[in-house]
Coordinates of C-alpha atoms in Angstrom, one line a residue:
M1 CA 0.0 0.0 0.0
D2 CA 1.4 3.4 -1.0
I3 CA 1.8 6.4 1.4
T4 CA -1.2 8.3 0.0
S5 CA -3.5 5.3 0.7
L6 CA -2.0 5.0 4.2
L7 CA -2.7 8.7 4.8
L8 CA -6.3 8.3 3.6
L9 CA -6.6 5.3 5.9
G10 CA -5.1 7.2 8.8
L11 CA -7.5 10.1 8.3
A12 CA -10.4 7.6 8.1
A13 CA -9.3 6.2 11.4
L14 CA -9.2 9.7 12.9
G15 CA -12.7 10.2 11.6
I16 CA -13.8 7.0 13.3
I17 CA -12.1 7.9 16.6
S18 CA -13.7 11.4 16.5
S19 CA -17.1 10.0 15.5
N20 CA -16.9 12.2 12.4
S21 CA -18.8 10.2 9.9
P22 CA -18.5 12.7 7.0
V23 CA -14.7 12.6 7.2
T24 CA -14.7 8.8 7.6
I25 CA -17.0 8.3 4.6
A26 CA -15.1 10.8 2.5
M27 CA -11.7 9.1 3.2
V28 CA -13.1 5.6 2.6
V29 CA -14.7 6.7 -0.7
L30 CA -11.4 8.3 -1.8
L31 CA -9.5 5.2 -0.7
L32 CA -11.9 3.0 -2.7
L33 CA -11.4 5.1 -5.8
R34 CA -7.6 4.6 -5.5
V35 CA -7.8 0.9 -4.7
L36 CA -10.3 0.2 -7.5
G37 CA -8.2 2.2 -10.0
L38 CA -10.8 4.9 -10.6
Q39 CA -8.4 7.8 -10.3
Q40 CA -9.9 9.4 -13.4
A41 CA -12.6 10.7 -11.1
F42 CA -10.2 12.8 -9.1
P43 CA -9.9 15.7 -11.6
W44 CA -13.7 16.0 -11.7
L45 CA -14.0 15.8 -7.9
E46 CA -11.2 18.4 -7.5
K47 CA -13.0 20.7 -10.0
Y48 CA -16.7 20.2 -8.9
G49 CA -16.7 18.4 -5.6
L50 CA -16.8 21.5 -3.4
T51 CA -19.6 23.0 -5.6
V52 CA -21.7 19.8 -5.4
G53 CA -21.2 19.7 -1.7
I54 CA -22.3 23.3 -1.2
I55 CA -25.3 22.6 -3.4
I56 CA -26.3 19.7 -1.2
L57 CA -25.6 21.7 2.0
T58 CA -27.8 24.5 0.7
I59 CA -30.6 22.1 -0.1
G60 CA -30.4 20.8 3.5
V61 CA -30.4 24.3 5.0
M62 CA -33.3 25.5 2.8
T63 CA -35.5 22.5 3.2
P64 CA -37.4 23.9 6.2
L65 CA -38.3 26.9 4.0
A66 CA -39.4 24.6 1.2
S67 CA -41.4 22.3 3.5
G68 CA -43.3 25.2 5.1
K69 CA -41.7 24.8 8.6
I70 CA -40.3 28.4 8.2
S71 CA -42.9 30.8 6.8
L72 CA -42.4 34.1 5.0
Q73 CA -43.9 35.7 8.1
M74 CA -41.2 34.1 10.3
I75 CA -38.5 35.4 8.0
W76 CA -40.1 38.9 8.0
H77 CA -40.2 38.9 11.8
S78 CA -36.5 38.1 12.0
F79 CA -35.8 41.7 11.1
Y80 CA -37.5 42.9 14.3
H81 CA -35.5 41.3 17.0
W82 CA -31.9 42.1 17.9
K83 CA -30.9 38.4 18.2
S84 CA -32.3 37.7 14.8
L85 CA -30.5 40.7 13.3
L86 CA -27.3 39.5 15.0
A87 CA -27.9 36.1 13.5
I88 CA -28.3 37.6 10.0
G89 CA -25.0 39.6 10.5
I90 CA -23.2 36.4 11.6
G91 CA -24.7 34.5 8.7
I92 CA -23.3 37.2 6.3
L93 CA -19.9 37.0 8.0
V94 CA -19.8 33.2 7.9
A95 CA -20.8 33.1 4.2
Y96 CA -18.1 35.7 3.5
L97 CA -15.5 33.6 5.3
G98 CA -16.7 30.5 3.6
G99 CA -16.2 32.1 0.2
R100 CA -12.7 33.2 1.1
G101 CA -12.0 29.7 2.4
A102 CA -13.2 28.1 -0.8
V103 CA -10.9 30.3 -2.8
L104 CA -8.0 29.6 -0.5
M105 CA -8.6 25.8 -0.5
G106 CA -8.8 25.9 -4.3
S107 CA -5.6 28.0 -4.8
Q108 CA -3.6 26.2 -2.0
P109 CA -4.7 22.6 -1.7
T110 CA -1.8 21.8 0.6
I111 CA -3.7 23.5 3.5
V112 CA -6.6 21.2 3.1
A113 CA -4.9 18.4 5.1
G114 CA -4.0 20.8 7.9
L115 CA -7.6 22.1 8.1
L116 CA -8.9 18.5 8.0
I117 CA -6.6 17.4 10.8
G118 CA -7.4 20.5 12.8
T119 CA -11.2 19.8 12.4
V120 CA -10.8 16.1 13.4
I121 CA -8.7 17.1 16.4
G122 CA -11.4 19.7 17.4
V123 CA -14.1 17.1 17.1
A124 CA -12.2 14.3 18.8
F125 CA -10.7 16.2 21.8
F126 CA -12.8 19.4 22.2
K127 CA -16.3 18.0 21.5
G128 CA -16.6 20.2 18.4
V129 CA -18.8 19.7 15.4
P130 CA -17.2 19.0 12.0
V131 CA -18.8 21.9 10.0
G132 CA -15.9 24.3 9.9
P133 CA -13.2 23.6 7.3
L134 CA -14.4 26.3 4.9
I135 CA -14.8 28.8 7.7
A136 CA -11.4 27.8 9.1
A137 CA -9.9 28.3 5.7
G138 CA -11.7 31.7 5.5
I139 CA -10.2 32.8 8.8
L140 CA -6.8 31.4 7.7
S141 CA -7.1 33.5 4.5
L142 CA -7.6 36.6 6.6
L143 CA -4.5 35.8 8.7
I144 CA -2.3 35.0 5.7
G145 CA -3.7 37.5 3.3
R146 CA -5.0 35.2 0.7
G147 CA -8.4 34.7 -0.9

């Protein structure tokens, strides 16, 4: 087994240890693509994987609106409470940071491993939730001046 496959296996193990099923599944899928000789999928995944993931995430986030659990009236009332206004502002900031992070991750793929390891450590040892690699990359882009 080559070093890249061992690294993917190690990251999958960290995903298991930290109960981070998205990381575990992603590493196992990538490992399977390597083992089964389907590396021709990698350029497509590199080019479109993040976009497809963001589309799926957006569908998940917008489902309560589409299902009627969140009404137009609820959205309208969110502009009348300071906590909701703060949530809107934080949402704008996080979206901005995520955009910067996506640009940084695309232009400097070497940082992805560090962000992934940091996320897994945060989940495993600090009871975090594995939702932040794009935001972490956005914060990193502010610190290093990229994006």
